[in-house]
């Protein structure tokens, strides 16, 4: 028997509620590889899965959330992994449609795993997690479209969140000038500690303007907000610059025009981490192990245990989680 955070649905109300329970191996879903989970983390999707209605992501109950985990292979029917191997899982709808990492053991398909890269341990890998992987995929996409440190400032929206925090730290480490957008003034010192050279108050970009183009300001952007802010930012990009879109905290609608794309050659790059091909995943994780300063990674971490997760899930949906949460599932 081992511990897991189980979300069960009330028969009368239809609402889910989470609690730590003991379960057995035969209750785990099918898969080729069984992993002794060491650490997980908290992402926005985890908050949705822990919410009373499952955020539209949970297909059936009872359910174990946790879209990320890192640990040690315990048993494997796939030649690529053997007992003792250190592995990471992010994406593939694990923690949503398939039981996830809020458990001391998990069973998954071998195709969903990647080896833990040299330079990272399981705890730090979960300090990175899906948020950090998304940040690295965004930076890689911007670089592939011509971004270099000499082109000018790079804007990071939602900078105090998980993706934004890791993106800020990596970009600063690589020599970029980072302008960090936040709606929480108290996070300014935290963001400067990660390497941001400029703090941009959220209200400076929240105002809707009728002009499709403004002064060319940003050489690149990693946007976790979407909505009106993304529309505004598109009109402020330098000629040929790109925006990597990673989230929709400000809304899914995009009240923009095509003018920035036609007159300035601006690129809007969609970043998906869920179904990212294996080669790109391993490339991103290898870069995270070398390009993310580990001292700054450690500074953005808040520790947690399984019993903390229901509250943390609610907090992240309210935008009240700063940096990265690392969950020790064995504590």
CSV table of C-alpha atoms in Angstrom, one decimal:
chain,number,residue,atom,x,y,z
A,1,UNK,CA,0.0,0.0,0.0
A,2,UNK,CA,1.1,3.6,-0.7
A,3,UNK,CA,-0.2,7.1,-0.5
A,4,UNK,CA,-1.9,9.0,-3.3
A,5,UNK,CA,-4.1,12.1,-3.5
A,6,UNK,CA,-7.4,10.8,-4.7
A,7,UNK,CA,-10.2,13.0,-6.0
A,8,UNK,CA,-13.6,11.4,-5.6
A,9,UNK,CA,-16.9,12.7,-6.9
A,10,UNK,CA,-19.8,13.2,-4.6
A,11,UNK,CA,-22.8,11.2,-5.9
A,12,UNK,CA,-25.3,13.8,-5.0
A,13,UNK,CA,-23.6,17.1,-5.9
A,14,UNK,CA,-21.4,15.7,-8.7
A,15,UNK,CA,-18.5,17.7,-7.3
A,16,UNK,CA,-15.0,16.4,-6.7
A,17,UNK,CA,-13.1,16.6,-3.4
A,18,UNK,CA,-9.5,15.5,-2.8
A,19,UNK,CA,-7.9,13.6,0.1
A,20,UNK,CA,-4.8,11.5,0.7
A,21,UNK,CA,-5.6,7.8,0.7
A,22,UNK,CA,-3.8,4.5,0.6
A,23,UNK,CA,-4.1,2.5,-2.5
A,24,UNK,CA,-2.4,-0.6,-4.0
A,25,UNK,CA,-0.5,-1.3,-7.2
A,26,UNK,CA,-3.4,-3.2,-8.8
A,27,UNK,CA,-5.4,0.0,-8.7
A,28,UNK,CA,-3.0,1.8,-11.0
A,29,UNK,CA,-3.9,2.2,-14.7
A,30,UNK,CA,-2.3,0.1,-17.4
A,31,UNK,CA,1.2,1.0,-18.7
A,32,UNK,CA,4.6,-0.5,-19.5
A,33,UNK,CA,6.6,1.3,-16.8
A,34,UNK,CA,6.0,1.6,-13.1
A,35,UNK,CA,7.8,4.5,-11.4
A,36,UNK,CA,8.5,5.1,-7.8
A,37,UNK,CA,7.6,8.8,-7.8
A,38,UNK,CA,9.8,11.1,-5.8
A,39,UNK,CA,8.6,14.6,-6.6
A,40,UNK,CA,5.7,16.3,-8.5
A,41,UNK,CA,4.7,20.0,-8.8
A,42,UNK,CA,1.7,22.3,-9.2
A,43,UNK,CA,0.6,23.7,-12.6
A,44,UNK,CA,-2.5,25.6,-13.6
A,45,UNK,CA,-3.9,22.4,-15.1
A,46,UNK,CA,-3.5,20.7,-11.7
A,47,UNK,CA,-5.5,23.4,-10.1
A,48,UNK,CA,-8.3,22.8,-12.6
A,49,UNK,CA,-8.2,19.0,-12.0
A,50,UNK,CA,-8.4,19.6,-8.3
A,51,UNK,CA,-11.3,22.0,-8.6
A,52,UNK,CA,-14.8,20.7,-7.7
A,53,UNK,CA,-15.8,20.3,-11.4
A,54,UNK,CA,-12.4,19.1,-12.6
A,55,UNK,CA,-11.9,22.1,-14.8
A,56,UNK,CA,-13.3,20.2,-17.8
A,57,UNK,CA,-10.2,18.0,-17.9
A,58,UNK,CA,-10.9,15.0,-15.6
A,59,UNK,CA,-12.7,12.3,-17.6
A,60,UNK,CA,-13.7,10.0,-14.8
A,61,UNK,CA,-13.5,9.6,-11.0
A,62,UNK,CA,-11.8,8.5,-8.8
A,63,UNK,CA,-8.8,10.4,-10.1
A,64,UNK,CA,-5.2,11.1,-9.3
A,65,UNK,CA,-4.1,14.5,-10.6
A,66,UNK,CA,-0.5,15.6,-11.2
A,67,UNK,CA,0.6,16.4,-14.7
A,68,UNK,CA,4.3,16.1,-13.9
A,69,UNK,CA,6.4,13.8,-11.9
A,70,UNK,CA,10.0,12.6,-11.6
A,71,UNK,CA,11.3,9.4,-10.0
A,72,UNK,CA,12.9,6.0,-10.4
A,73,UNK,CA,11.8,3.2,-12.6
A,74,UNK,CA,10.6,0.3,-10.4
A,75,UNK,CA,9.5,-2.2,-13.1
A,76,UNK,CA,9.5,-2.0,-16.9
A,77,UNK,CA,8.2,-4.1,-19.8
A,78,UNK,CA,10.0,-1.8,-22.3
A,79,UNK,CA,13.6,-2.2,-23.2
A,80,UNK,CA,14.3,1.5,-23.2
A,81,UNK,CA,13.9,1.7,-19.4
A,82,UNK,CA,15.1,-0.6,-16.7
A,83,UNK,CA,14.7,-0.6,-12.9
A,84,UNK,CA,16.9,2.1,-11.3
A,85,UNK,CA,16.6,4.6,-14.2
A,86,UNK,CA,15.8,8.1,-13.3
A,87,UNK,CA,12.9,9.5,-15.5
A,88,UNK,CA,10.7,12.5,-16.0
A,89,UNK,CA,7.1,12.7,-17.2
A,90,UNK,CA,5.3,15.8,-18.4
A,91,UNK,CA,2.3,16.1,-20.6
A,92,UNK,CA,0.4,13.4,-22.6
A,93,UNK,CA,-2.7,14.2,-20.6
A,94,UNK,CA,-1.3,12.4,-17.6
A,95,UNK,CA,-3.0,13.8,-14.5
A,96,UNK,CA,-6.0,14.6,-16.7
A,97,UNK,CA,-7.2,11.6,-18.6
A,98,UNK,CA,-4.7,9.2,-17.0
A,99,UNK,CA,-3.7,9.0,-13.4
A,100,UNK,CA,-0.8,11.3,-12.6
A,101,UNK,CA,2.0,12.1,-10.2
A,102,UNK,CA,0.2,12.9,-6.9
A,103,UNK,CA,1.0,9.4,-5.8
A,104,UNK,CA,4.0,7.5,-4.5
A,105,UNK,CA,3.8,5.2,-7.5
A,106,UNK,CA,2.6,5.7,-11.1
A,107,UNK,CA,2.2,3.4,-14.1
A,108,UNK,CA,2.5,4.9,-17.5
A,109,UNK,CA,3.4,4.3,-21.2
A,110,UNK,CA,7.1,4.2,-21.9
A,111,UNK,CA,6.6,6.6,-24.8
A,112,UNK,CA,5.6,9.3,-22.3
A,113,UNK,CA,8.8,9.3,-20.3
A,114,UNK,CA,12.2,10.9,-20.9
A,115,UNK,CA,15.5,10.2,-19.1
A,116,UNK,CA,16.5,12.6,-16.4
A,117,UNK,CA,19.3,14.7,-18.0
A,118,UNK,CA,22.8,14.9,-16.4
A,119,UNK,CA,23.0,17.9,-14.2
A,120,UNK,CA,19.4,17.6,-12.7
A,121,UNK,CA,18.1,15.5,-9.9
A,122,UNK,CA,14.4,14.6,-9.5
A,123,UNK,CA,13.7,17.5,-7.1
A,124,UNK,CA,15.2,20.1,-9.4
A,125,UNK,CA,13.5,18.5,-12.4
A,126,UNK,CA,10.2,19.2,-10.8
A,127,UNK,CA,11.2,22.7,-9.9
A,128,UNK,CA,11.4,22.9,-13.7
A,129,UNK,CA,8.3,20.8,-14.6
A,130,UNK,CA,5.9,21.5,-17.4
A,131,UNK,CA,6.2,25.2,-16.7
A,132,UNK,CA,10.0,25.2,-17.1
A,133,UNK,CA,9.8,22.9,-20.1
A,134,UNK,CA,7.3,25.3,-21.7
A,135,UNK,CA,9.6,28.2,-21.0
A,136,UNK,CA,12.5,26.5,-22.7
A,137,UNK,CA,10.5,25.4,-25.7
A,138,UNK,CA,9.4,29.1,-26.0
A,139,UNK,CA,13.0,30.3,-25.9
A,140,UNK,CA,14.1,27.7,-28.5
A,141,UNK,CA,11.2,28.8,-30.8
A,142,UNK,CA,12.1,32.4,-30.5
A,143,UNK,CA,15.8,31.6,-31.2
A,144,UNK,CA,14.8,29.5,-34.2
A,145,UNK,CA,13.0,32.6,-35.5
A,146,UNK,CA,16.1,34.9,-35.1
A,147,UNK,CA,16.1,36.2,-31.5
A,148,UNK,CA,19.5,37.0,-30.2
A,149,UNK,CA,20.6,39.0,-27.1
A,150,UNK,CA,21.7,42.0,-29.2
A,151,UNK,CA,18.2,42.6,-30.8
A,152,UNK,CA,16.7,44.3,-27.7
A,153,UNK,CA,14.5,43.7,-24.7
A,154,UNK,CA,12.4,40.5,-24.4
A,155,UNK,CA,9.0,40.9,-22.7
A,156,UNK,CA,7.8,38.1,-20.4
A,157,UNK,CA,4.1,38.4,-19.3
A,158,UNK,CA,2.8,36.7,-16.2
A,159,UNK,CA,6.4,36.8,-15.2
A,160,UNK,CA,6.0,35.8,-11.5
A,161,UNK,CA,4.2,32.6,-12.5
A,162,UNK,CA,5.8,29.3,-13.2
A,163,UNK,CA,6.5,29.7,-16.9
A,164,UNK,CA,7.4,33.4,-16.5
A,165,UNK,CA,9.8,32.8,-13.6
A,166,UNK,CA,11.8,30.1,-15.4
A,167,UNK,CA,11.8,32.1,-18.7
A,168,UNK,CA,13.1,35.2,-16.9
A,169,UNK,CA,15.9,33.3,-15.2
A,170,UNK,CA,17.0,31.5,-18.4
A,171,UNK,CA,16.8,34.6,-20.6
A,172,UNK,CA,18.8,36.7,-18.1
A,173,UNK,CA,21.4,33.9,-17.9
A,174,UNK,CA,21.7,33.8,-21.7
A,175,UNK,CA,22.4,37.6,-21.7
A,176,UNK,CA,19.0,38.9,-22.7
A,177,UNK,CA,17.5,42.1,-21.3
A,178,UNK,CA,14.3,41.0,-19.7
A,179,UNK,CA,11.2,43.1,-19.1
A,180,UNK,CA,9.0,41.3,-16.7
A,181,UNK,CA,5.3,42.0,-16.6
A,182,UNK,CA,3.4,41.5,-13.3
A,183,UNK,CA,0.2,42.6,-11.7
A,184,UNK,CA,1.7,42.0,-8.2
A,185,UNK,CA,4.0,44.9,-7.2
A,186,UNK,CA,5.4,42.8,-4.3
A,187,UNK,CA,7.0,40.4,-6.8
A,188,UNK,CA,9.3,43.1,-8.2
A,189,UNK,CA,12.2,42.2,-6.0
A,190,UNK,CA,11.7,38.5,-6.7
A,191,UNK,CA,11.8,39.1,-10.4
A,192,UNK,CA,14.9,41.3,-10.3
A,193,UNK,CA,16.5,38.5,-8.3
A,194,UNK,CA,15.8,36.2,-11.2
A,195,UNK,CA,17.5,38.6,-13.6
A,196,UNK,CA,14.8,40.9,-14.8
A,197,UNK,CA,16.2,44.3,-15.7
A,198,UNK,CA,12.9,46.1,-15.9
A,199,UNK,CA,9.5,45.6,-14.2
A,200,UNK,CA,6.5,46.5,-16.3
A,201,UNK,CA,3.2,47.0,-14.3
A,202,UNK,CA,0.4,44.9,-15.8
A,203,UNK,CA,-1.9,47.9,-16.1
A,204,UNK,CA,0.6,49.5,-18.6
A,205,UNK,CA,-0.3,46.7,-21.1
A,206,UNK,CA,-3.9,46.0,-20.1
A,207,UNK,CA,-5.3,49.2,-21.6
A,208,UNK,CA,-6.9,48.5,-25.0
A,209,UNK,CA,-5.7,50.9,-27.7
A,210,UNK,CA,-7.3,51.5,-31.1
A,211,UNK,CA,-4.0,51.8,-33.0
A,212,UNK,CA,-3.0,48.5,-34.5
A,213,UNK,CA,0.7,49.5,-34.3
A,214,UNK,CA,2.7,51.3,-31.6
A,215,UNK,CA,6.4,52.1,-31.2
A,216,UNK,CA,8.6,49.1,-31.9
A,217,UNK,CA,9.7,48.1,-28.4
A,218,UNK,CA,10.2,44.4,-27.9
A,219,UNK,CA,12.6,42.0,-29.7
A,220,UNK,CA,10.7,39.0,-28.5
A,221,UNK,CA,8.0,38.0,-26.1
A,222,UNK,CA,6.9,35.0,-24.0
A,223,UNK,CA,3.2,35.5,-23.3
A,224,UNK,CA,1.3,33.6,-20.7
A,225,UNK,CA,-1.7,35.9,-20.6
A,226,UNK,CA,-3.3,36.1,-24.0
A,227,UNK,CA,-6.4,38.2,-24.5
A,228,UNK,CA,-6.2,42.0,-24.8
A,229,UNK,CA,-2.6,42.1,-23.4
A,230,UNK,CA,-1.4,39.8,-26.2
A,231,UNK,CA,-3.2,41.9,-28.8
A,232,UNK,CA,-1.6,45.0,-27.4
A,233,UNK,CA,1.9,43.5,-27.3
A,234,UNK,CA,1.6,42.3,-31.0
A,235,UNK,CA,1.5,46.0,-32.0
A,236,UNK,CA,4.6,46.8,-30.0
A,237,UNK,CA,6.9,44.2,-31.5
A,238,UNK,CA,9.9,45.1,-33.5
A,239,UNK,CA,10.1,44.3,-37.2
A,240,UNK,CA,10.4,40.6,-37.8
A,241,UNK,CA,10.1,39.8,-34.0
A,242,UNK,CA,8.2,36.9,-32.6
A,243,UNK,CA,5.8,36.2,-29.7
A,244,UNK,CA,5.7,32.7,-28.1
A,245,UNK,CA,2.1,32.2,-26.9
A,246,UNK,CA,2.0,29.8,-23.9
A,247,UNK,CA,-1.1,30.6,-21.9
A,248,UNK,CA,-4.5,32.3,-21.6
A,249,UNK,CA,-4.7,33.6,-18.1
A,250,UNK,CA,-6.2,36.8,-19.5
A,251,UNK,CA,-8.7,35.1,-21.8
A,252,UNK,CA,-8.8,33.0,-25.0
A,253,UNK,CA,-10.1,35.7,-27.3
A,254,UNK,CA,-7.6,37.7,-29.3
A,255,UNK,CA,-9.0,41.1,-30.2
A,256,UNK,CA,-6.3,41.9,-32.6
A,257,UNK,CA,-5.8,42.9,-36.3
A,258,UNK,CA,-3.5,41.3,-38.9
A,259,UNK,CA,-1.7,44.6,-39.3
A,260,UNK,CA,1.4,43.7,-37.2
A,261,UNK,CA,1.8,40.5,-39.2
A,262,UNK,CA,1.5,42.2,-42.6
A,263,UNK,CA,3.4,45.5,-42.0
A,264,UNK,CA,6.1,44.4,-39.5
A,265,UNK,CA,6.4,40.7,-40.3
A,266,UNK,CA,5.6,39.7,-36.6
A,267,UNK,CA,5.3,36.0,-35.9
A,268,UNK,CA,2.9,34.5,-33.4
A,269,UNK,CA,4.3,31.1,-32.3
A,270,UNK,CA,2.0,28.6,-30.5
A,271,UNK,CA,3.9,26.6,-27.9
A,272,UNK,CA,2.5,23.2,-26.9
A,273,UNK,CA,4.2,21.0,-24.3
A,274,UNK,CA,1.6,18.2,-24.0
A,275,UNK,CA,2.2,16.4,-27.3
A,276,UNK,CA,5.7,17.7,-28.0
A,277,UNK,CA,7.8,15.1,-29.9
A,278,UNK,CA,10.4,13.1,-28.0
A,279,UNK,CA,13.4,14.7,-29.8
A,280,UNK,CA,12.3,18.2,-28.9
A,281,UNK,CA,11.6,17.2,-25.3
A,282,UNK,CA,15.0,15.8,-24.8
A,283,UNK,CA,16.6,18.8,-26.5
A,284,UNK,CA,14.7,21.1,-24.2
A,285,UNK,CA,15.6,19.2,-21.1
A,286,UNK,CA,19.3,19.1,-22.1
A,287,UNK,CA,19.3,22.9,-22.4
A,288,UNK,CA,17.4,23.3,-19.1
A,289,UNK,CA,20.2,21.4,-17.4
A,290,UNK,CA,22.8,23.8,-18.8
A,291,UNK,CA,21.0,27.1,-19.4
A,292,UNK,CA,18.9,27.5,-16.3
A,293,UNK,CA,21.0,28.7,-13.3
A,294,UNK,CA,20.3,26.3,-10.5
A,295,UNK,CA,20.8,28.8,-7.8
A,296,UNK,CA,18.0,30.9,-9.2
A,297,UNK,CA,15.9,27.8,-9.7
A,298,UNK,CA,16.3,26.9,-6.0
A,299,UNK,CA,15.3,30.5,-5.1
A,300,UNK,CA,11.9,30.2,-6.9
A,301,UNK,CA,10.9,26.9,-5.1
A,302,UNK,CA,8.2,26.5,-2.5
A,303,UNK,CA,8.1,23.0,-0.9
A,304,UNK,CA,4.9,21.1,-0.4
A,305,UNK,CA,3.5,17.7,0.5
A,306,UNK,CA,0.4,15.8,-0.8
A,307,UNK,CA,-1.9,17.2,1.9
A,308,UNK,CA,-1.1,20.7,0.8
A,309,UNK,CA,-2.3,20.2,-2.7
A,310,UNK,CA,-6.1,21.0,-2.5
A,311,UNK,CA,-5.3,24.5,-1.1
A,312,UNK,CA,-2.4,25.0,-3.6
A,313,UNK,CA,-4.7,24.0,-6.4
A,314,UNK,CA,-7.2,26.7,-5.4
A,315,UNK,CA,-4.4,29.2,-4.9
A,316,UNK,CA,-2.9,28.8,-8.4
A,317,UNK,CA,-6.2,29.3,-10.1
A,318,UNK,CA,-6.4,32.7,-8.2
A,319,UNK,CA,-3.0,33.7,-9.4
A,320,UNK,CA,-1.6,33.5,-5.9
A,321,UNK,CA,1.3,31.0,-6.4
A,322,UNK,CA,4.7,32.6,-7.0
A,323,UNK,CA,7.4,30.7,-8.8
A,324,UNK,CA,7.5,26.9,-8.6
A,325,UNK,CA,6.0,24.4,-6.1
A,326,UNK,CA,7.9,21.2,-5.5
A,327,UNK,CA,5.8,18.4,-4.0
A,328,UNK,CA,7.6,15.7,-2.0
A,329,UNK,CA,5.1,12.9,-2.4
A,330,UNK,CA,6.9,10.7,0.2
A,331,UNK,CA,7.0,13.3,3.0
